[in-house]
Amino acid sequence: MTILLKTLRASWLTILLWCAGIFALNLLLVQAFPVVKSLFENPAEPLPALLNHWLGSGTAWESLSGFISTILISQVSIVIVIFAIIFSLSIFAREERNGLMQTQLAKSISRKTYFWQKYFALVFTLILLSASYYAGIFVGTIILGDTSVGLADLW
Protein backbone atom coordinates (compact mmCIF):
# COMPACT_ATOMS: atom_id res chain seq x y z
CA MET A 1 0.00 0.00 0.00
CA THR A 2 1.33 3.43 -0.88
CA ILE A 3 2.14 6.16 1.61
CA LEU A 4 -0.73 8.19 0.15
CA LEU A 5 -3.32 5.52 0.91
CA LYS A 6 -1.83 4.76 4.33
CA THR A 7 -2.03 8.44 5.25
CA LEU A 8 -5.64 8.71 4.11
CA ARG A 9 -6.58 5.46 5.88
CA ALA A 10 -4.95 6.59 9.13
CA SER A 11 -6.79 9.92 9.04
CA TRP A 12 -10.17 8.89 7.67
CA LEU A 13 -12.13 9.72 10.81
CA THR A 14 -10.53 13.15 11.13
CA ILE A 15 -11.25 13.90 7.49
CA LEU A 16 -14.84 12.69 7.78
CA LEU A 17 -15.54 14.75 10.90
CA TRP A 18 -14.00 17.91 9.43
CA CYS A 19 -16.02 17.50 6.22
CA ALA A 20 -19.24 16.93 8.17
CA GLY A 21 -18.50 19.92 10.40
CA ILE A 22 -17.77 22.26 7.49
CA PHE A 23 -20.89 21.06 5.67
CA ALA A 24 -23.06 21.65 8.76
CA LEU A 25 -21.45 25.04 9.50
CA ASN A 26 -22.18 26.39 6.04
CA LEU A 27 -25.63 24.83 5.94
CA LEU A 28 -26.54 26.59 9.20
CA LEU A 29 -24.93 29.89 8.22
CA VAL A 30 -26.98 30.01 5.04
CA GLN A 31 -30.10 29.37 7.13
CA ALA A 32 -29.18 32.43 9.23
CA PHE A 33 -29.38 34.73 6.20
CA PRO A 34 -32.99 35.94 6.73
CA VAL A 35 -32.20 37.01 10.30
CA VAL A 36 -28.99 38.76 9.28
CA LYS A 37 -30.76 40.48 6.40
CA SER A 38 -33.43 41.86 8.73
CA LEU A 39 -30.75 43.18 11.08
CA PHE A 40 -29.07 45.11 8.29
CA GLU A 41 -32.33 46.43 6.85
CA ASN A 42 -33.36 48.18 10.07
CA PRO A 43 -30.26 48.82 12.18
CA ALA A 44 -30.88 50.37 15.59
CA GLU A 45 -27.56 52.22 15.34
CA PRO A 46 -25.13 52.64 12.47
CA LEU A 47 -22.19 50.27 12.60
CA PRO A 48 -18.77 51.61 13.57
CA ALA A 49 -16.55 52.32 10.56
CA LEU A 50 -14.12 49.47 11.28
CA LEU A 51 -16.89 46.91 11.68
CA ASN A 52 -18.64 48.23 8.58
CA HIS A 53 -15.40 47.85 6.62
CA TRP A 54 -14.91 44.28 7.86
CA LEU A 55 -18.50 43.18 7.23
CA GLY A 56 -18.89 45.01 3.95
CA SER A 57 -21.51 47.48 2.97
CA GLY A 58 -25.13 46.88 3.90
CA THR A 59 -26.04 46.51 0.25
CA ALA A 60 -23.97 43.32 0.05
CA TRP A 61 -26.17 41.80 2.74
CA GLU A 62 -29.46 42.43 0.94
CA SER A 63 -29.17 39.40 -1.32
CA LEU A 64 -28.25 35.81 -0.58
CA SER A 65 -25.43 35.88 -3.12
CA GLY A 66 -23.97 38.97 -1.41
CA PHE A 67 -24.21 37.25 1.96
CA ILE A 68 -22.51 34.14 0.62
CA SER A 69 -19.68 36.08 -0.99
CA THR A 70 -19.17 38.34 2.03
CA ILE A 71 -19.34 35.83 4.85
CA LEU A 72 -19.05 32.29 3.59
CA ILE A 73 -16.55 32.69 0.79
CA SER A 74 -14.30 35.48 2.04
CA GLN A 75 -14.35 35.12 5.81
CA VAL A 76 -15.32 31.59 6.83
CA SER A 77 -12.99 29.98 4.27
CA ILE A 78 -10.18 30.64 6.75
CA VAL A 79 -11.35 27.37 8.35
CA ILE A 80 -9.94 25.48 5.36
CA VAL A 81 -6.59 27.20 5.83
CA ILE A 82 -6.59 26.27 9.52
CA PHE A 83 -7.38 22.66 8.60
CA ALA A 84 -4.53 22.60 6.07
CA ILE A 85 -2.06 23.75 8.70
CA ILE A 86 -3.27 21.35 11.38
CA PHE A 87 -3.54 18.35 9.05
CA SER A 88 -0.18 18.88 7.36
CA LEU A 89 1.55 19.14 10.72
CA SER A 90 -0.25 16.12 12.12
CA ILE A 91 0.49 13.75 9.24
CA PHE A 92 4.21 14.19 9.79
CA ALA A 93 4.22 14.60 13.57
CA ARG A 94 2.12 11.47 14.19
CA GLU A 95 4.48 9.25 12.21
CA GLU A 96 7.57 10.78 13.74
CA ARG A 97 6.16 10.42 17.26
CA ASN A 98 5.21 6.77 16.68
CA GLY A 99 8.53 5.95 15.03
CA LEU A 100 6.88 5.07 11.74
CA MET A 101 8.72 7.69 9.72
CA GLN A 102 12.08 5.97 10.17
CA THR A 103 10.52 2.65 9.20
CA GLN A 104 9.00 4.11 6.06
CA LEU A 105 12.20 5.88 5.06
CA ALA A 106 14.24 2.73 5.70
CA LYS A 107 12.31 0.97 2.95
CA SER A 108 13.20 1.41 -0.68
CA ILE A 109 11.32 4.69 -0.99
CA SER A 110 13.04 7.98 -1.55
CA ARG A 111 12.45 10.94 0.71
CA LYS A 112 11.16 12.88 -2.26
CA THR A 113 8.55 10.21 -3.03
CA TYR A 114 7.59 10.05 0.64
CA PHE A 115 7.09 13.83 0.78
CA TRP A 116 5.09 14.01 -2.46
CA GLN A 117 2.75 11.22 -1.42
CA LYS A 118 2.11 12.98 1.88
CA TYR A 119 1.57 16.22 -0.03
CA PHE A 120 -0.95 14.61 -2.39
CA ALA A 121 -2.79 13.15 0.61
CA LEU A 122 -3.12 16.70 1.92
CA VAL A 123 -4.28 18.01 -1.48
CA PHE A 124 -6.84 15.22 -1.83
CA THR A 125 -8.14 15.94 1.66
CA LEU A 126 -8.41 19.66 0.92
CA ILE A 127 -10.38 18.88 -2.25
CA LEU A 128 -12.80 16.77 -0.18
CA LEU A 129 -13.08 19.51 2.42
CA SER A 130 -13.70 22.17 -0.23
CA ALA A 131 -16.36 20.00 -1.86
CA SER A 132 -18.17 19.62 1.45
CA TYR A 133 -17.75 23.37 2.03
CA TYR A 134 -19.51 24.25 -1.21
CA ALA A 135 -22.03 21.43 -0.83
CA GLY A 136 -23.11 22.90 2.52
CA ILE A 137 -23.72 26.27 0.89
CA PHE A 138 -25.54 24.74 -2.07
CA VAL A 139 -27.81 22.51 0.04
CA GLY A 140 -28.45 25.45 2.37
CA THR A 141 -29.67 27.60 -0.50
CA ILE A 142 -31.94 24.78 -1.66
CA ILE A 143 -33.42 24.40 1.83
CA LEU A 144 -33.83 28.17 2.09
CA GLY A 145 -35.77 28.06 -1.16
CA ASP A 146 -33.69 30.68 -2.94
CA THR A 147 -33.18 29.57 -6.51
CA SER A 148 -31.33 32.74 -7.52
CA VAL A 149 -28.01 31.31 -6.30
CA GLY A 150 -26.57 28.48 -8.34
CA LEU A 151 -23.29 26.62 -8.41
CA ALA A 152 -21.84 29.20 -10.81
CA ASP A 153 -22.34 31.92 -8.19
CA LEU A 154 -20.32 29.98 -5.63
CA TRP A 155 -17.16 29.93 -7.74
PDB file of C-alpha atoms in Angstrom:
ATOM      1  CA  MET A   1       0.000   0.000   0.000  1.00  0.00           C
ATOM      2  CA  THR A   2       1.333   3.429  -0.880  1.00  0.00           C
ATOM      3  CA  ILE A   3       2.135   6.157   1.610  1.00  0.00           C
ATOM      4  CA  LEU A   4      -0.728   8.189   0.150  1.00  0.00           C
ATOM      5  CA  LEU A   5      -3.324   5.516   0.913  1.00  0.00           C
ATOM      6  CA  LYS A   6      -1.828   4.763   4.328  1.00  0.00           C
ATOM      7  CA  THR A   7      -2.030   8.442   5.246  1.00  0.00           C
ATOM      8  CA  LEU A   8      -5.640   8.707   4.115  1.00  0.00           C
ATOM      9  CA  ARG A   9      -6.575   5.461   5.882  1.00  0.00           C
ATOM     10  CA  ALA A  10      -4.949   6.593   9.127  1.00  0.00           C
ATOM     11  CA  SER A  11      -6.791   9.924   9.044  1.00  0.00           C
ATOM     12  CA  TRP A  12     -10.175   8.891   7.665  1.00  0.00           C
ATOM     13  CA  LEU A  13     -12.132   9.722  10.810  1.00  0.00           C
ATOM     14  CA  THR A  14     -10.531  13.147  11.134  1.00  0.00           C
ATOM     15  CA  ILE A  15     -11.245  13.898   7.486  1.00  0.00           C
ATOM     16  CA  LEU A  16     -14.840  12.693   7.778  1.00  0.00           C
ATOM     17  CA  LEU A  17     -15.544  14.751  10.899  1.00  0.00           C
ATOM     18  CA  TRP A  18     -14.005  17.910   9.435  1.00  0.00           C
ATOM     19  CA  CYS A  19     -16.020  17.498   6.217  1.00  0.00           C
ATOM     20  CA  ALA A  20     -19.237  16.933   8.165  1.00  0.00           C
ATOM     21  CA  GLY A  21     -18.502  19.922  10.397  1.00  0.00           C
ATOM     22  CA  ILE A  22     -17.770  22.259   7.487  1.00  0.00           C
ATOM     23  CA  PHE A  23     -20.887  21.061   5.673  1.00  0.00           C
ATOM     24  CA  ALA A  24     -23.058  21.650   8.761  1.00  0.00           C
ATOM     25  CA  LEU A  25     -21.449  25.041   9.496  1.00  0.00           C
ATOM     26  CA  ASN A  26     -22.176  26.394   6.037  1.00  0.00           C
ATOM     27  CA  LEU A  27     -25.626  24.833   5.944  1.00  0.00           C
ATOM     28  CA  LEU A  28     -26.542  26.590   9.197  1.00  0.00           C
ATOM     29  CA  LEU A  29     -24.925  29.890   8.222  1.00  0.00           C
ATOM     30  CA  VAL A  30     -26.980  30.008   5.039  1.00  0.00           C
ATOM     31  CA  GLN A  31     -30.101  29.372   7.134  1.00  0.00           C
ATOM     32  CA  ALA A  32     -29.183  32.430   9.234  1.00  0.00           C
ATOM     33  CA  PHE A  33     -29.384  34.728   6.203  1.00  0.00           C
ATOM     34  CA  PRO A  34     -32.992  35.938   6.728  1.00  0.00           C
ATOM     35  CA  VAL A  35     -32.196  37.005  10.298  1.00  0.00           C
ATOM     36  CA  VAL A  36     -28.990  38.762   9.281  1.00  0.00           C
ATOM     37  CA  LYS A  37     -30.763  40.480   6.397  1.00  0.00           C
ATOM     38  CA  SER A  38     -33.432  41.860   8.729  1.00  0.00           C
ATOM     39  CA  LEU A  39     -30.753  43.184  11.084  1.00  0.00           C
ATOM     40  CA  PHE A  40     -29.067  45.112   8.295  1.00  0.00           C
ATOM     41  CA  GLU A  41     -32.329  46.434   6.845  1.00  0.00           C
ATOM     42  CA  ASN A  42     -33.356  48.176  10.068  1.00  0.00           C
ATOM     43  CA  PRO A  43     -30.261  48.815  12.183  1.00  0.00           C
ATOM     44  CA  ALA A  44     -30.876  50.372  15.589  1.00  0.00           C
ATOM     45  CA  GLU A  45     -27.563  52.219  15.340  1.00  0.00           C
ATOM     46  CA  PRO A  46     -25.130  52.635  12.471  1.00  0.00           C
ATOM     47  CA  LEU A  47     -22.188  50.268  12.603  1.00  0.00           C
ATOM     48  CA  PRO A  48     -18.773  51.607  13.568  1.00  0.00           C
ATOM     49  CA  ALA A  49     -16.547  52.321  10.559  1.00  0.00           C
ATOM     50  CA  LEU A  50     -14.116  49.466  11.276  1.00  0.00           C
ATOM     51  CA  LEU A  51     -16.892  46.908  11.675  1.00  0.00           C
ATOM     52  CA  ASN A  52     -18.637  48.233   8.582  1.00  0.00           C
ATOM     53  CA  HIS A  53     -15.400  47.852   6.621  1.00  0.00           C
ATOM     54  CA  TRP A  54     -14.908  44.281   7.859  1.00  0.00           C
ATOM     55  CA  LEU A  55     -18.500  43.182   7.232  1.00  0.00           C
ATOM     56  CA  GLY A  56     -18.885  45.006   3.946  1.00  0.00           C
ATOM     57  CA  SER A  57     -21.509  47.484   2.969  1.00  0.00           C
ATOM     58  CA  GLY A  58     -25.128  46.879   3.900  1.00  0.00           C
ATOM     59  CA  THR A  59     -26.045  46.505   0.252  1.00  0.00           C
ATOM     60  CA  ALA A  60     -23.968  43.316   0.054  1.00  0.00           C
ATOM     61  CA  TRP A  61     -26.172  41.798   2.739  1.00  0.00           C
ATOM     62  CA  GLU A  62     -29.463  42.427   0.938  1.00  0.00           C
ATOM     63  CA  SER A  63     -29.167  39.395  -1.325  1.00  0.00           C
ATOM     64  CA  LEU A  64     -28.245  35.815  -0.581  1.00  0.00           C
ATOM     65  CA  SER A  65     -25.431  35.882  -3.124  1.00  0.00           C
ATOM     66  CA  GLY A  66     -23.967  38.966  -1.408  1.00  0.00           C
ATOM     67  CA  PHE A  67     -24.214  37.253   1.963  1.00  0.00           C
ATOM     68  CA  ILE A  68     -22.512  34.144   0.617  1.00  0.00           C
ATOM     69  CA  SER A  69     -19.681  36.077  -0.991  1.00  0.00           C
ATOM     70  CA  THR A  70     -19.166  38.343   2.025  1.00  0.00           C
ATOM     71  CA  ILE A  71     -19.340  35.832   4.847  1.00  0.00           C
ATOM     72  CA  LEU A  72     -19.049  32.292   3.588  1.00  0.00           C
ATOM     73  CA  ILE A  73     -16.546  32.688   0.789  1.00  0.00           C
ATOM     74  CA  SER A  74     -14.300  35.477   2.035  1.00  0.00           C
ATOM     75  CA  GLN A  75     -14.349  35.115   5.810  1.00  0.00           C
ATOM     76  CA  VAL A  76     -15.317  31.592   6.829  1.00  0.00           C
ATOM     77  CA  SER A  77     -12.993  29.979   4.270  1.00  0.00           C
ATOM     78  CA  ILE A  78     -10.184  30.637   6.751  1.00  0.00           C
ATOM     79  CA  VAL A  79     -11.346  27.366   8.346  1.00  0.00           C
ATOM     80  CA  ILE A  80      -9.943  25.480   5.359  1.00  0.00           C
ATOM     81  CA  VAL A  81      -6.590  27.205   5.828  1.00  0.00           C
ATOM     82  CA  ILE A  82      -6.586  26.269   9.517  1.00  0.00           C
ATOM     83  CA  PHE A  83      -7.377  22.660   8.604  1.00  0.00           C
ATOM     84  CA  ALA A  84      -4.534  22.595   6.068  1.00  0.00           C
ATOM     85  CA  ILE A  85      -2.059  23.751   8.697  1.00  0.00           C
ATOM     86  CA  ILE A  86      -3.270  21.347  11.377  1.00  0.00           C
ATOM     87  CA  PHE A  87      -3.544  18.354   9.046  1.00  0.00           C
ATOM     88  CA  SER A  88      -0.180  18.878   7.364  1.00  0.00           C
ATOM     89  CA  LEU A  89       1.547  19.137  10.722  1.00  0.00           C
ATOM     90  CA  SER A  90      -0.248  16.116  12.117  1.00  0.00           C
ATOM     91  CA  ILE A  91       0.491  13.751   9.236  1.00  0.00           C
ATOM     92  CA  PHE A  92       4.209  14.190   9.788  1.00  0.00           C
ATOM     93  CA  ALA A  93       4.221  14.600  13.569  1.00  0.00           C
ATOM     94  CA  ARG A  94       2.125  11.468  14.188  1.00  0.00           C
ATOM     95  CA  GLU A  95       4.480   9.255  12.206  1.00  0.00           C
ATOM     96  CA  GLU A  96       7.572  10.783  13.743  1.00  0.00           C
ATOM     97  CA  ARG A  97       6.162  10.418  17.262  1.00  0.00           C
ATOM     98  CA  ASN A  98       5.210   6.772  16.676  1.00  0.00           C
ATOM     99  CA  GLY A  99       8.533   5.953  15.028  1.00  0.00           C
ATOM    100  CA  LEU A 100       6.876   5.071  11.739  1.00  0.00           C
ATOM    101  CA  MET A 101       8.717   7.685   9.721  1.00  0.00           C
ATOM    102  CA  GLN A 102      12.075   5.970  10.173  1.00  0.00           C
ATOM    103  CA  THR A 103      10.521   2.653   9.199  1.00  0.00           C
ATOM    104  CA  GLN A 104       8.995   4.111   6.063  1.00  0.00           C
ATOM    105  CA  LEU A 105      12.199   5.877   5.063  1.00  0.00           C
ATOM    106  CA  ALA A 106      14.238   2.730   5.704  1.00  0.00           C
ATOM    107  CA  LYS A 107      12.311   0.975   2.954  1.00  0.00           C
ATOM    108  CA  SER A 108      13.199   1.406  -0.681  1.00  0.00           C
ATOM    109  CA  ILE A 109      11.321   4.688  -0.992  1.00  0.00           C
ATOM    110  CA  SER A 110      13.044   7.985  -1.552  1.00  0.00           C
ATOM    111  CA  ARG A 111      12.451  10.937   0.707  1.00  0.00           C
ATOM    112  CA  LYS A 112      11.155  12.878  -2.257  1.00  0.00           C
ATOM    113  CA  THR A 113       8.546  10.212  -3.032  1.00  0.00           C
ATOM    114  CA  TYR A 114       7.587  10.053   0.643  1.00  0.00           C
ATOM    115  CA  PHE A 115       7.093  13.825   0.782  1.00  0.00           C
ATOM    116  CA  TRP A 116       5.095  14.012  -2.458  1.00  0.00           C
ATOM    117  CA  GLN A 117       2.752  11.224  -1.424  1.00  0.00           C
ATOM    118  CA  LYS A 118       2.114  12.983   1.880  1.00  0.00           C
ATOM    119  CA  TYR A 119       1.569  16.218  -0.030  1.00  0.00           C
ATOM    120  CA  PHE A 120      -0.952  14.607  -2.386  1.00  0.00           C
ATOM    121  CA  ALA A 121      -2.788  13.152   0.609  1.00  0.00           C
ATOM    122  CA  LEU A 122      -3.119  16.703   1.923  1.00  0.00           C
ATOM    123  CA  VAL A 123      -4.276  18.012  -1.477  1.00  0.00           C
ATOM    124  CA  PHE A 124      -6.842  15.217  -1.832  1.00  0.00           C
ATOM    125  CA  THR A 125      -8.138  15.936   1.660  1.00  0.00           C
ATOM    126  CA  LEU A 126      -8.407  19.664   0.917  1.00  0.00           C
ATOM    127  CA  ILE A 127     -10.378  18.878  -2.248  1.00  0.00           C
ATOM    128  CA  LEU A 128     -12.798  16.771  -0.177  1.00  0.00           C
ATOM    129  CA  LEU A 129     -13.078  19.512   2.425  1.00  0.00           C
ATOM    130  CA  SER A 130     -13.697  22.166  -0.230  1.00  0.00           C
ATOM    131  CA  ALA A 131     -16.357  19.999  -1.857  1.00  0.00           C
ATOM    132  CA  SER A 132     -18.173  19.621   1.453  1.00  0.00           C
ATOM    133  CA  TYR A 133     -17.748  23.374   2.026  1.00  0.00           C
ATOM    134  CA  TYR A 134     -19.515  24.253  -1.210  1.00  0.00           C
ATOM    135  CA  ALA A 135     -22.030  21.428  -0.830  1.00  0.00           C
ATOM    136  CA  GLY A 136     -23.107  22.899   2.516  1.00  0.00           C
ATOM    137  CA  ILE A 137     -23.715  26.269   0.894  1.00  0.00           C
ATOM    138  CA  PHE A 138     -25.540  24.739  -2.073  1.00  0.00           C
ATOM    139  CA  VAL A 139     -27.810  22.512   0.041  1.00  0.00           C
ATOM    140  CA  GLY A 140     -28.449  25.449   2.371  1.00  0.00           C
ATOM    141  CA  THR A 141     -29.668  27.603  -0.499  1.00  0.00           C
ATOM    142  CA  ILE A 142     -31.936  24.783  -1.663  1.00  0.00           C
ATOM    143  CA  ILE A 143     -33.422  24.397   1.832  1.00  0.00           C
ATOM    144  CA  LEU A 144     -33.832  28.170   2.093  1.00  0.00           C
ATOM    145  CA  GLY A 145     -35.765  28.059  -1.165  1.00  0.00           C
ATOM    146  CA  ASP A 146     -33.685  30.675  -2.939  1.00  0.00           C
ATOM    147  CA  THR A 147     -33.176  29.570  -6.512  1.00  0.00           C
ATOM    148  CA  SER A 148     -31.329  32.736  -7.520  1.00  0.00           C
ATOM    149  CA  VAL A 149     -28.011  31.314  -6.296  1.00  0.00           C
ATOM    150  CA  GLY A 150     -26.575  28.484  -8.341  1.00  0.00           C
ATOM    151  CA  LEU A 151     -23.294  26.618  -8.411  1.00  0.00           C
ATOM    152  CA  ALA A 152     -21.843  29.196 -10.813  1.00  0.00           C
ATOM    153  CA  ASP A 153     -22.343  31.923  -8.194  1.00  0.00           C
ATOM    154  CA  LEU A 154     -20.324  29.983  -5.633  1.00  0.00           C
ATOM    155  CA  TRP A 155     -17.161  29.934  -7.740  1.00  0.00           C
TER     156      TRP A 155
END
